[in-house]
Amino acid sequence: MELRPPDSLGDQNTFDSLTIGRRIRQLRTARRMTLDDVGIAIGRAASQVSVVENGKRELKLGELQRFARALDVSVDQLLSPEPPTGRAALEIALERTQRAPLYASLGLPQLAVRKSLSDGAIEAILGLYRELERVHSERAATPEEARRANTELRKSMRRRNNYFAELEDVARGLLAAVGHTGGPLSQRVASDLGTHLGFALHYVPDLPGSTRSVTDLNNGRIYVPVGASADSDPRSVVLQALASHVLRHEEPTNYADFLDQRVQTNYLAAALLIPEQSAVEFLTRAKAARELSVEDLRDAFGVSYETAAHRFTNLSTQHLGIPVHFLKVHESGTISKAYENDSVTLPTDALGAVEGQVVCRFWSARRVFDVADRFSPYHQYTDKPAGTYWCTSRIQSSPRGQFSVSVGTQFAQAKFFRGRDTENRFSSTCPDPSCCRTPPSSLAAKWDKHSWPSARLNSSLHAAMPTGAFPGVDSTEVFEFLERHAPTAG
């Protein structure tokens, strides 16, 4: 059986609701039809037609067909990517600008696009915005490059519900090749996978500190540390190294490419540790019994809580029909990793990046640090601007401090989870500053002019991203290591 790397994990094509809306408006006015006329023709209220024309709702194929019939055009004409007029192109660009995270971060009011707003005024506004974007873009080779790459990667993952069918197929083929029929993956089977792929495992005490493993492609060796750290699964280290080989990864050309490869290797390693068929059968039974639990998935497959939480997000929407969100948050409140497909509003910066942003004090990801019982899982309902969510959180320790790992879902889905009967409930209005960022007026009045904190700056705040194809890896140290351990000629 030939194992092939997956197709591109990039964006999937989607219809542009703004362009379609403007085309519908242009066709309607050209035919001297009112909103009511079109609404009657498609069986919808005039207000709904207006929402569509303003690009605020995506249309399904059946709705597109009804609009096409009402306007006496083909569906292909409605889906044309070109704006119907030059004016429409300007209006679409302005609307898209105002919906962007950078514009939202400025705190400016939304500018209504009316006929009285001249083309020149719109062009001036767009020009100012492009200059602002240029200033932000020039901060490449700083941590902002990583934030932009993370933002695009998270959007791509959301569109596929964090489920990569092609990687599941690769995992299934590998497990079949070594005779693994289901259930937890032992360290012996992980070693068998290495042998099957032509690699011998070598446990060494002097692995370069900037690496988790080193693969010698010339001599078919994978070097891993003798003693795994407390937050590391030795099987994961081996499987991730094998995954890069199986997926035929080449040297990354930029940071986005590096992140994309890391997502693929982590996903494939998790799919081997928690095979899809066994996990789906396990989770389906738990859902039927209304006893879904990340802890049970962890225990059933002998993995870390974080690996189980990640794997749950891979399979939950695809196989259980439950949209979810995932958060890994440092004890300082900053986000280390995040994913959502359940419409929860994550904190973002001007570029739309989530990593490094501070989580609301009232979310379970923060509240769990105040709970004395660190052995039991913590459950909580949180009333948020997008609705009420149920979350389960746990704390794990690492050399970099303590982190909470949380999985959450919308209130309607909580009925399938153990811990749904929790009485813990909080309200959050973040990103409204008055929620938890603005101090109470009584404290502010007393201390605002009578205190001077000395901030502890993140060491990477002003630093450039590590250079090299593999960010942060000391290539000289790696090559010297390989030279020391290379087999000598017989």
CSV table of C-alpha atoms in Angstrom, one decimal:
chain,number,residue,atom,x,y,z
A,1,MET,CA,0.0,0.0,0.0
A,2,GLU,CA,1.4,3.4,-1.0
A,3,LEU,CA,0.9,6.1,1.7
A,4,ARG,CA,0.5,9.5,0.1
A,5,PRO,CA,0.5,12.9,1.7
A,6,PRO,CA,-2.8,14.7,2.0
A,7,ASP,CA,-4.0,17.3,-0.4
A,8,SER,CA,-3.6,20.9,0.5
A,9,LEU,CA,-5.1,21.8,3.8
A,10,GLY,CA,-5.8,25.4,2.6
A,11,ASP,CA,-9.0,27.4,2.3
A,12,GLN,CA,-12.0,25.9,0.6
A,13,ASN,CA,-13.9,28.0,-1.9
A,14,THR,CA,-16.9,29.8,-0.6
A,15,PHE,CA,-19.5,32.1,-2.2
A,16,ASP,CA,-18.9,35.8,-1.7
A,17,SER,CA,-22.2,37.0,-0.1
A,18,LEU,CA,-21.3,40.7,-0.5
A,19,THR,CA,-20.8,40.4,-4.3
A,20,ILE,CA,-23.9,38.3,-4.7
A,21,GLY,CA,-25.9,40.8,-2.6
A,22,ARG,CA,-24.8,43.7,-4.7
A,23,ARG,CA,-25.5,41.9,-7.9
A,24,ILE,CA,-29.0,41.1,-6.7
A,25,ARG,CA,-29.6,44.7,-5.9
A,26,GLN,CA,-28.2,45.9,-9.3
A,27,LEU,CA,-30.4,43.4,-11.1
A,28,ARG,CA,-33.5,44.4,-9.0
A,29,THR,CA,-33.1,48.1,-9.6
A,30,ALA,CA,-32.4,47.6,-13.3
A,31,ARG,CA,-35.7,45.8,-13.6
A,32,ARG,CA,-37.4,48.5,-11.6
A,33,MET,CA,-38.5,46.0,-8.9
A,34,THR,CA,-39.0,46.9,-5.3
A,35,LEU,CA,-37.8,44.9,-2.3
A,36,ASP,CA,-41.4,43.8,-1.8
A,37,ASP,CA,-41.6,42.7,-5.4
A,38,VAL,CA,-38.6,40.4,-5.0
A,39,GLY,CA,-39.8,39.2,-1.6
A,40,ILE,CA,-43.2,38.2,-2.9
A,41,ALA,CA,-41.5,36.3,-5.9
A,42,ILE,CA,-39.2,34.3,-3.6
A,43,GLY,CA,-41.6,33.9,-0.7
A,44,ARG,CA,-39.7,36.1,1.8
A,45,ALA,CA,-40.2,39.4,3.6
A,46,ALA,CA,-38.7,42.5,2.0
A,47,SER,CA,-36.5,42.9,5.1
A,48,GLN,CA,-34.9,39.5,4.4
A,49,VAL,CA,-34.2,40.6,0.8
A,50,SER,CA,-32.5,43.7,2.2
A,51,VAL,CA,-30.3,41.6,4.5
A,52,VAL,CA,-29.2,39.5,1.5
A,53,GLU,CA,-28.5,42.6,-0.7
A,54,ASN,CA,-26.3,44.0,2.1
A,55,GLY,CA,-24.3,40.8,2.1
A,56,LYS,CA,-25.2,39.9,5.7
A,57,ARG,CA,-26.4,36.4,5.0
A,58,GLU,CA,-25.0,33.5,2.9
A,59,LEU,CA,-27.5,31.9,0.5
A,60,LYS,CA,-28.1,28.2,0.0
A,61,LEU,CA,-28.4,26.8,-3.5
A,62,GLY,CA,-32.2,26.6,-3.4
A,63,GLU,CA,-32.4,30.3,-2.4
A,64,LEU,CA,-30.0,31.3,-5.2
A,65,GLN,CA,-32.2,29.5,-7.6
A,66,ARG,CA,-35.3,31.4,-6.4
A,67,PHE,CA,-33.6,34.7,-6.7
A,68,ALA,CA,-32.4,33.8,-10.2
A,69,ARG,CA,-35.9,32.9,-11.3
A,70,ALA,CA,-37.3,36.1,-9.8
A,71,LEU,CA,-34.7,38.3,-11.6
A,72,ASP,CA,-34.8,36.2,-14.8
A,73,VAL,CA,-31.1,35.3,-14.8
A,74,SER,CA,-29.1,32.1,-14.4
A,75,VAL,CA,-27.5,31.1,-11.1
A,76,ASP,CA,-24.1,31.3,-12.7
A,77,GLN,CA,-24.8,35.0,-13.4
A,78,LEU,CA,-25.5,35.6,-9.7
A,79,LEU,CA,-22.3,33.7,-8.7
A,80,SER,CA,-20.1,35.8,-11.0
A,81,PRO,CA,-17.1,36.9,-8.9
A,82,GLU,CA,-16.9,40.3,-10.6
A,83,PRO,CA,-18.8,43.2,-8.9
A,84,PRO,CA,-21.7,44.3,-11.2
A,85,THR,CA,-20.4,47.9,-11.4
A,86,GLY,CA,-17.5,50.1,-10.4
A,87,ARG,CA,-19.5,51.7,-7.7
A,88,ALA,CA,-20.5,48.3,-6.4
A,89,ALA,CA,-16.8,47.3,-6.2
A,90,LEU,CA,-16.1,50.3,-4.0
A,91,GLU,CA,-19.1,49.6,-1.8
A,92,ILE,CA,-18.1,45.9,-1.4
A,93,ALA,CA,-14.5,46.9,-0.5
A,94,LEU,CA,-15.7,49.4,2.1
A,95,GLU,CA,-18.1,46.9,3.6
A,96,ARG,CA,-15.3,44.3,3.7
A,97,THR,CA,-13.0,46.8,5.3
A,98,GLN,CA,-15.4,47.6,8.1
A,99,ARG,CA,-15.9,43.9,8.9
A,100,ALA,CA,-12.2,43.3,9.3
A,101,PRO,CA,-10.6,42.8,12.7
A,102,LEU,CA,-8.2,45.7,12.2
A,103,TYR,CA,-11.1,48.2,11.6
A,104,ALA,CA,-13.0,46.8,14.6
A,105,SER,CA,-10.0,47.3,16.9
A,106,LEU,CA,-10.0,51.1,16.0
A,107,GLY,CA,-13.3,51.6,17.9
A,108,LEU,CA,-14.8,53.6,15.1
A,109,PRO,CA,-18.6,53.6,14.3
A,110,GLN,CA,-19.8,51.7,11.2
A,111,LEU,CA,-20.2,54.0,8.2
A,112,ALA,CA,-23.4,53.5,6.3
A,113,VAL,CA,-22.9,53.1,2.6
A,114,ARG,CA,-25.4,55.5,1.1
A,115,LYS,CA,-25.8,57.0,-2.3
A,116,SER,CA,-24.8,60.4,-0.8
A,117,LEU,CA,-21.4,59.0,-0.1
A,118,SER,CA,-19.3,59.9,-3.1
A,119,ASP,CA,-16.9,57.5,-4.9
A,120,GLY,CA,-14.1,59.9,-4.0
A,121,ALA,CA,-14.9,59.7,-0.3
A,122,ILE,CA,-15.0,55.9,-0.4
A,123,GLU,CA,-11.7,55.8,-2.2
A,124,ALA,CA,-10.1,58.1,0.4
A,125,ILE,CA,-11.3,55.9,3.2
A,126,LEU,CA,-10.0,52.8,1.5
A,127,GLY,CA,-6.7,54.5,0.8
A,128,LEU,CA,-6.3,55.4,4.5
A,129,TYR,CA,-7.2,51.8,5.5
A,130,ARG,CA,-4.7,50.3,3.0
A,131,GLU,CA,-2.0,52.5,4.5
A,132,LEU,CA,-2.9,51.3,8.0
A,133,GLU,CA,-2.7,47.7,6.7
A,134,ARG,CA,0.7,48.4,5.2
A,135,VAL,CA,2.1,49.7,8.5
A,136,HIS,CA,0.9,46.5,10.2
A,137,SER,CA,2.2,44.3,7.4
A,138,GLU,CA,5.7,45.9,7.7
A,139,ARG,CA,5.9,44.3,11.1
A,140,ALA,CA,6.7,41.0,9.4
A,141,ALA,CA,9.6,39.0,10.9
A,142,THR,CA,8.2,39.9,14.4
A,143,PRO,CA,5.8,37.9,16.5
A,144,GLU,CA,3.0,39.5,14.3
A,145,GLU,CA,4.0,37.2,11.4
A,146,ALA,CA,3.2,34.3,13.7
A,147,ARG,CA,-0.1,35.8,14.7
A,148,ARG,CA,-1.1,36.4,11.1
A,149,ALA,CA,-0.2,32.8,10.2
A,150,ASN,CA,-2.1,31.4,13.2
A,151,THR,CA,-5.1,33.4,12.3
A,152,GLU,CA,-5.3,32.0,8.8
A,153,LEU,CA,-4.6,28.5,10.0
A,154,ARG,CA,-7.4,28.7,12.6
A,155,LYS,CA,-9.9,29.9,9.9
A,156,SER,CA,-8.9,27.0,7.7
A,157,MET,CA,-9.4,24.5,10.6
A,158,ARG,CA,-12.8,26.0,11.4
A,159,ARG,CA,-14.0,25.5,7.8
A,160,ARG,CA,-13.3,21.8,8.0
A,161,ASN,CA,-14.5,21.5,11.6
A,162,ASN,CA,-10.9,20.6,12.6
A,163,TYR,CA,-11.5,17.2,10.9
A,164,PHE,CA,-9.0,16.1,8.2
A,165,ALA,CA,-10.4,13.0,6.4
A,166,GLU,CA,-7.2,12.5,4.4
A,167,LEU,CA,-5.1,12.3,7.5
A,168,GLU,CA,-7.6,9.8,9.1
A,169,ASP,CA,-7.1,7.6,6.0
A,170,VAL,CA,-3.3,7.8,6.3
A,171,ALA,CA,-3.5,6.8,10.0
A,172,ARG,CA,-5.9,3.9,9.2
A,173,GLY,CA,-3.5,2.6,6.6
A,174,LEU,CA,-0.5,2.8,8.9
A,175,LEU,CA,-2.3,1.0,11.7
A,176,ALA,CA,-3.5,-1.8,9.3
A,177,ALA,CA,0.1,-2.2,8.1
A,178,VAL,CA,1.3,-3.2,11.6
A,179,GLY,CA,-1.7,-5.2,12.5
A,180,HIS,CA,-3.2,-2.8,15.0
A,181,THR,CA,-7.0,-3.6,15.0
A,182,GLY,CA,-8.2,-0.9,17.5
A,183,GLY,CA,-8.0,0.5,21.0
A,184,PRO,CA,-5.0,2.2,22.6
A,185,LEU,CA,-1.7,2.3,20.8
A,186,SER,CA,1.2,0.8,22.9
A,187,GLN,CA,4.8,2.0,22.8
A,188,ARG,CA,5.7,-1.3,21.2
A,189,VAL,CA,3.3,-0.7,18.3
A,190,ALA,CA,4.7,2.8,17.9
A,191,SER,CA,8.1,1.2,17.6
A,192,ASP,CA,6.7,-1.3,15.1
A,193,LEU,CA,5.5,1.6,13.0
A,194,GLY,CA,9.0,3.0,12.9
A,195,THR,CA,10.4,-0.4,11.8
A,196,HIS,CA,7.7,-0.7,9.1
A,197,LEU,CA,8.7,2.7,7.8
A,198,GLY,CA,12.4,1.9,7.8
A,199,PHE,CA,13.5,3.7,11.0
A,200,ALA,CA,15.2,2.4,14.2
A,201,LEU,CA,14.6,4.3,17.4
A,202,HIS,CA,17.6,5.5,19.4
A,203,TYR,CA,17.1,6.9,22.9
A,204,VAL,CA,19.9,9.4,23.7
A,205,PRO,CA,20.7,11.6,26.7
A,206,ASP,CA,22.2,14.5,24.7
A,207,LEU,CA,19.4,15.5,22.3
A,208,PRO,CA,19.8,19.2,21.3
A,209,GLY,CA,17.8,21.3,23.7
A,210,SER,CA,15.9,23.1,20.9
A,211,THR,CA,14.4,19.8,19.5
A,212,ARG,CA,12.0,17.1,20.6
A,213,SER,CA,13.5,14.6,18.2
A,214,VAL,CA,16.0,14.4,15.4
A,215,THR,CA,15.6,12.2,12.3
A,216,ASP,CA,18.7,10.9,10.5
A,217,LEU,CA,17.3,10.3,7.0
A,218,ASN,CA,20.6,8.9,5.6
A,219,ASN,CA,20.9,6.2,8.2
A,220,GLY,CA,17.2,5.5,9.0
A,221,ARG,CA,17.4,6.6,12.7
A,222,ILE,CA,15.1,8.6,14.9
A,223,TYR,CA,16.7,10.0,18.0
A,224,VAL,CA,14.5,10.7,21.0
A,225,PRO,CA,15.3,11.7,24.6
A,226,VAL,CA,16.0,9.0,27.2
A,227,GLY,CA,13.6,10.5,29.7
A,228,ALA,CA,10.5,12.3,28.6
A,229,SER,CA,9.4,15.4,30.3
A,230,ALA,CA,6.3,15.4,32.5
A,231,ASP,CA,4.2,17.1,29.8
A,232,SER,CA,5.4,14.8,27.0
A,233,ASP,CA,4.1,11.4,25.8
A,234,PRO,CA,7.1,9.4,24.4
A,235,ARG,CA,4.8,7.8,21.9
A,236,SER,CA,3.8,11.3,20.5
A,237,VAL,CA,7.4,12.3,20.0
A,238,VAL,CA,8.1,9.2,17.9
A,239,LEU,CA,4.8,9.4,16.0
A,240,GLN,CA,5.2,13.0,15.2
A,241,ALA,CA,8.7,12.3,13.8
A,242,LEU,CA,7.3,9.5,11.7
A,243,ALA,CA,4.4,11.6,10.5
A,244,SER,CA,6.7,14.2,8.9
A,245,HIS,CA,8.3,11.4,7.0
A,246,VAL,CA,5.0,9.8,5.9
A,247,LEU,CA,3.6,13.1,4.8
A,248,ARG,CA,6.7,13.9,2.8
A,249,HIS,CA,7.3,17.2,4.4
A,250,GLU,CA,10.0,19.3,2.9
A,251,GLU,CA,11.8,22.2,4.5
A,252,PRO,CA,9.2,24.9,5.3
A,253,THR,CA,9.5,28.0,3.2
A,254,ASN,CA,7.9,30.4,5.7
A,255,TYR,CA,6.3,30.4,9.2
A,256,ALA,CA,2.8,29.7,7.8
A,257,ASP,CA,4.2,26.6,6.1
A,258,PHE,CA,5.9,25.5,9.3
A,259,LEU,CA,2.6,25.9,11.3
A,260,ASP,CA,0.7,23.9,8.6
A,261,GLN,CA,3.2,21.1,8.8
A,262,ARG,CA,3.0,21.1,12.6
A,263,VAL,CA,-0.8,20.8,12.5
A,264,GLN,CA,-0.6,17.9,10.1
A,265,THR,CA,2.0,16.0,12.2
A,266,ASN,CA,0.2,16.6,15.4
A,267,TYR,CA,-3.1,15.5,13.9
A,268,LEU,CA,-1.7,12.3,12.4
A,269,ALA,CA,0.1,11.4,15.7
A,270,ALA,CA,-3.2,11.9,17.6
A,271,ALA,CA,-5.1,9.8,15.0
A,272,LEU,CA,-2.7,7.0,15.6
A,273,LEU,CA,-2.8,7.2,19.4
A,274,ILE,CA,-6.7,7.4,19.3
A,275,PRO,CA,-7.8,5.6,16.2
A,276,GLU,CA,-10.9,7.1,14.6
A,277,GLN,CA,-13.1,4.0,14.4
A,278,SER,CA,-12.5,2.9,18.1
A,279,ALA,CA,-12.8,6.5,19.3
A,280,VAL,CA,-16.1,7.2,17.4
A,281,GLU,CA,-17.6,3.9,18.7
A,282,PHE,CA,-16.6,4.9,22.2
A,283,LEU,CA,-17.9,8.5,21.9
A,284,THR,CA,-21.1,7.4,20.2
A,285,ARG,CA,-22.0,5.1,23.1
A,286,ALA,CA,-21.1,7.9,25.6
A,287,LYS,CA,-23.3,10.4,23.7
A,288,ALA,CA,-26.3,7.9,23.7
A,289,ALA,CA,-25.8,7.5,27.5
A,290,ARG,CA,-25.4,11.3,27.9
A,291,GLU,CA,-22.0,10.6,29.5
A,292,LEU,CA,-19.6,12.3,27.2
A,293,SER,CA,-16.3,13.1,29.0
A,294,VAL,CA,-12.9,14.1,27.9
A,295,GLU,CA,-11.5,12.3,31.0
A,296,ASP,CA,-13.1,9.0,29.9
A,297,LEU,CA,-11.5,9.4,26.4
A,298,ARG,CA,-8.2,10.1,28.0
A,299,ASP,CA,-8.4,7.0,30.2
A,300,ALA,CA,-9.7,4.7,27.5
A,301,PHE,CA,-6.7,5.4,25.2
A,302,GLY,CA,-4.0,6.1,27.8
A,303,VAL,CA,-3.1,9.6,26.5
A,304,SER,CA,-2.7,13.0,28.1
A,305,TYR,CA,-5.8,15.2,28.8
A,306,GLU,CA,-4.7,17.7,26.2
A,307,THR,CA,-4.3,15.0,23.5
A,308,ALA,CA,-7.8,13.7,24.4
A,309,ALA,CA,-9.3,17.2,24.3
A,310,HIS,CA,-7.7,17.9,20.9
A,311,ARG,CA,-8.9,14.5,19.5
A,312,PHE,CA,-12.4,15.2,20.8
A,313,THR,CA,-12.5,18.4,18.8
A,314,ASN,CA,-11.3,16.4,15.7
A,315,LEU,CA,-14.3,14.0,15.9
A,316,SER,CA,-17.0,15.8,17.8
A,317,THR,CA,-18.6,17.8,14.9
A,318,GLN,CA,-17.9,15.3,12.2
A,319,HIS,CA,-19.3,12.2,14.0
A,320,LEU,CA,-21.4,13.5,16.9
A,321,GLY,CA,-22.9,16.6,15.4
A,322,ILE,CA,-21.6,18.7,18.3
A,323,PRO,CA,-19.8,22.0,17.5
A,324,VAL,CA,-17.2,22.8,20.1
A,325,HIS,CA,-14.4,25.1,21.2
A,326,PHE,CA,-11.0,24.4,22.7
A,327,LEU,CA,-8.7,26.6,24.8
A,328,LYS,CA,-5.3,26.1,26.4
A,329,VAL,CA,-4.7,29.1,28.7
A,330,HIS,CA,-1.7,30.0,30.8
A,331,GLU,CA,-2.2,30.8,34.5
A,332,SER,CA,-1.5,34.4,33.6
A,333,GLY,CA,-4.8,34.3,31.5
A,334,THR,CA,-3.2,34.4,28.1
A,335,ILE,CA,-4.2,32.0,25.3
A,336,SER,CA,-1.7,29.5,24.2
A,337,LYS,CA,-3.9,27.6,21.7
A,338,ALA,CA,-7.5,28.0,20.6
A,339,TYR,CA,-10.0,26.6,18.2
A,340,GLU,CA,-13.8,27.1,17.8
A,341,ASN,CA,-16.6,26.1,15.4
A,342,ASP,CA,-19.5,26.8,17.8
A,343,SER,CA,-19.5,30.6,17.3
A,344,VAL,CA,-18.1,31.4,20.7
A,345,THR,CA,-16.4,34.9,20.5
A,346,LEU,CA,-12.7,34.4,21.3
A,347,PRO,CA,-10.6,37.5,22.1
A,348,THR,CA,-8.6,38.8,19.2
A,349,ASP,CA,-6.1,41.5,18.4
A,350,ALA,CA,-6.3,43.9,15.4
A,351,LEU,CA,-5.1,41.2,13.0
A,352,GLY,CA,-7.7,38.6,14.2
A,353,ALA,CA,-5.1,36.6,16.1
A,354,VAL,CA,-6.2,34.8,19.3
A,355,GLU,CA,-2.9,33.5,20.6
A,356,GLY,CA,-1.5,35.7,23.3
A,357,GLN,CA,-4.8,37.4,24.0
A,358,VAL,CA,-6.3,37.5,27.6
A,359,VAL,CA,-9.3,35.4,28.4
A,360,CYS,CA,-12.2,36.9,30.4
A,361,ARG,CA,-11.9,36.3,34.1
A,362,PHE,CA,-15.3,34.8,34.2
A,363,TRP,CA,-14.7,32.0,31.7
A,364,SER,CA,-14.1,28.5,33.0
A,365,ALA,CA,-10.6,28.6,31.6
A,366,ARG,CA,-9.7,31.3,34.2
A,367,ARG,CA,-12.1,30.3,37.0
A,368,VAL,CA,-10.6,26.8,37.2
A,369,PHE,CA,-7.4,28.3,38.6
A,370,ASP,CA,-9.3,29.5,41.7
A,371,VAL,CA,-10.8,26.0,42.5
A,372,ALA,CA,-9.1,24.2,45.3
A,373,ASP,CA,-9.9,20.7,44.0
A,374,ARG,CA,-7.4,20.1,41.2
A,375,PHE,CA,-8.2,16.4,41.0
A,376,SER,CA,-11.7,16.6,39.7
A,377,PRO,CA,-12.8,18.2,36.4
A,378,TYR,CA,-14.3,21.7,36.7
A,379,HIS,CA,-17.6,22.4,34.9
A,380,GLN,CA,-19.3,25.7,34.3
A,381,TYR,CA,-22.0,27.5,32.3
A,382,THR,CA,-21.1,30.9,31.1
A,383,ASP,CA,-23.6,33.5,29.6
A,384,LYS,CA,-21.6,35.1,26.8
A,385,PRO,CA,-22.7,37.7,24.1
A,386,ALA,CA,-23.2,34.9,21.6
A,387,GLY,CA,-25.2,32.8,24.0
A,388,THR,CA,-24.8,30.4,26.9
A,389,TYR,CA,-22.0,27.9,26.8
A,390,TRP,CA,-21.1,24.9,28.9
A,391,CYS,CA,-17.4,24.1,29.5
A,392,THR,CA,-15.2,21.5,31.2
A,393,SER,CA,-11.7,22.5,32.3
A,394,ARG,CA,-8.6,20.9,33.8
A,395,ILE,CA,-5.3,22.2,34.9
A,396,GLN,CA,-2.0,20.6,33.8
A,397,SER,CA,1.5,21.6,34.9
A,398,SER,CA,4.5,22.0,32.6
A,399,PRO,CA,8.0,23.5,32.9
A,400,ARG,CA,6.5,26.7,31.5
A,401,GLY,CA,3.9,27.0,34.3
A,402,GLN,CA,0.4,25.9,34.8
A,403,PHE,CA,-2.2,25.8,32.0
A,404,SER,CA,-5.9,25.1,31.9
A,405,VAL,CA,-7.2,23.0,29.0
A,406,SER,CA,-10.9,23.5,28.3
A,407,VAL,CA,-13.5,22.1,25.9
A,408,GLY,CA,-16.8,23.8,25.6
A,409,THR,CA,-20.0,23.7,23.6
A,410,GLN,CA,-23.3,25.6,23.2
A,411,PHE,CA,-25.9,25.2,25.9
A,412,ALA,CA,-28.2,23.0,23.8
A,413,GLN,CA,-25.4,20.4,23.5
A,414,ALA,CA,-24.5,20.3,27.2
A,415,LYS,CA,-27.2,17.6,27.7
A,416,PHE,CA,-24.8,15.0,26.3
A,417,PHE,CA,-22.0,15.6,28.7
A,418,ARG,CA,-21.2,14.5,32.2
A,419,GLY,CA,-21.1,17.5,34.4
A,420,ARG,CA,-24.1,19.2,32.8
A,421,ASP,CA,-25.7,19.4,36.2
A,422,THR,CA,-23.1,21.8,37.6
A,423,GLU,CA,-24.4,24.8,39.5
A,424,ASN,CA,-21.3,26.9,38.5
A,425,ARG,CA,-22.6,29.8,36.4
A,426,PHE,CA,-21.1,33.2,35.5
A,427,SER,CA,-21.8,36.0,33.0
A,428,SER,CA,-19.3,37.5,30.6
A,429,THR,CA,-19.8,40.5,28.4
A,430,CYS,CA,-16.2,40.6,27.1
A,431,PRO,CA,-14.9,42.2,24.9
A,432,ASP,CA,-16.8,45.0,26.6
A,433,PRO,CA,-14.1,46.5,28.9
A,434,SER,CA,-16.6,47.0,31.7
A,435,CYS,CA,-16.8,43.2,32.1
A,436,CYS,CA,-13.5,42.5,33.7
A,437,ARG,CA,-10.9,44.8,32.3
A,438,THR,CA,-12.0,48.1,33.9
A,439,PRO,CA,-11.5,48.3,37.7
A,440,PRO,CA,-14.4,49.1,39.9
A,441,SER,CA,-14.9,52.8,40.2
A,442,SER,CA,-14.4,52.8,44.0
A,443,LEU,CA,-11.0,51.1,43.6
A,444,ALA,CA,-10.0,53.3,40.6
A,445,ALA,CA,-10.9,56.5,42.6
A,446,LYS,CA,-8.7,55.3,45.5
A,447,TRP,CA,-5.7,54.0,43.6
A,448,ASP,CA,-5.6,55.3,40.0
A,449,LYS,CA,-3.3,58.3,40.8
A,450,HIS,CA,-1.5,56.6,43.7
A,451,SER,CA,0.1,53.5,42.2
A,452,TRP,CA,2.8,52.7,39.7
A,453,PRO,CA,3.1,49.0,38.8
A,454,SER,CA,6.3,47.7,37.2
A,455,ALA,CA,5.2,45.5,34.2
A,456,ARG,CA,6.7,42.1,33.5
A,457,LEU,CA,7.1,42.2,29.8
A,458,ASN,CA,7.0,39.1,27.7
A,459,SER,CA,10.6,38.4,26.6
A,460,SER,CA,9.4,38.0,23.0
A,461,LEU,CA,7.4,41.2,22.9
A,462,HIS,CA,10.0,43.2,21.0
A,463,ALA,CA,11.9,40.2,19.6
A,464,ALA,CA,12.0,39.0,16.0
A,465,MET,CA,10.7,35.5,15.3
A,466,PRO,CA,13.5,33.0,15.4
A,467,THR,CA,15.2,32.7,12.0
A,468,GLY,CA,15.7,29.5,10.0
A,469,ALA,CA,13.5,27.0,8.3
A,470,PHE,CA,12.6,25.4,11.7
A,471,PRO,CA,12.0,28.4,14.0
A,472,GLY,CA,14.1,28.3,17.2
A,473,VAL,CA,16.1,25.2,16.2
A,474,ASP,CA,19.9,25.5,16.4
A,475,SER,CA,21.0,23.9,13.1
A,476,THR,CA,24.7,23.8,14.1
A,477,GLU,CA,23.8,22.0,17.3
A,478,VAL,CA,21.7,19.5,15.4
A,479,PHE,CA,24.3,18.8,12.8
A,480,GLU,CA,27.0,18.3,15.4
A,481,PHE,CA,24.7,15.9,17.3
A,482,LEU,CA,24.1,13.8,14.1
A,483,GLU,CA,27.9,13.7,13.4
A,484,ARG,CA,28.5,12.4,17.0
A,485,HIS,CA,25.9,9.7,16.7
A,486,ALA,CA,26.2,8.6,13.0
A,487,PRO,CA,27.2,4.9,12.6
A,488,THR,CA,30.8,4.4,11.7
A,489,ALA,CA,31.8,2.6,8.6
A,490,GLY,CA,32.4,-1.1,9.2
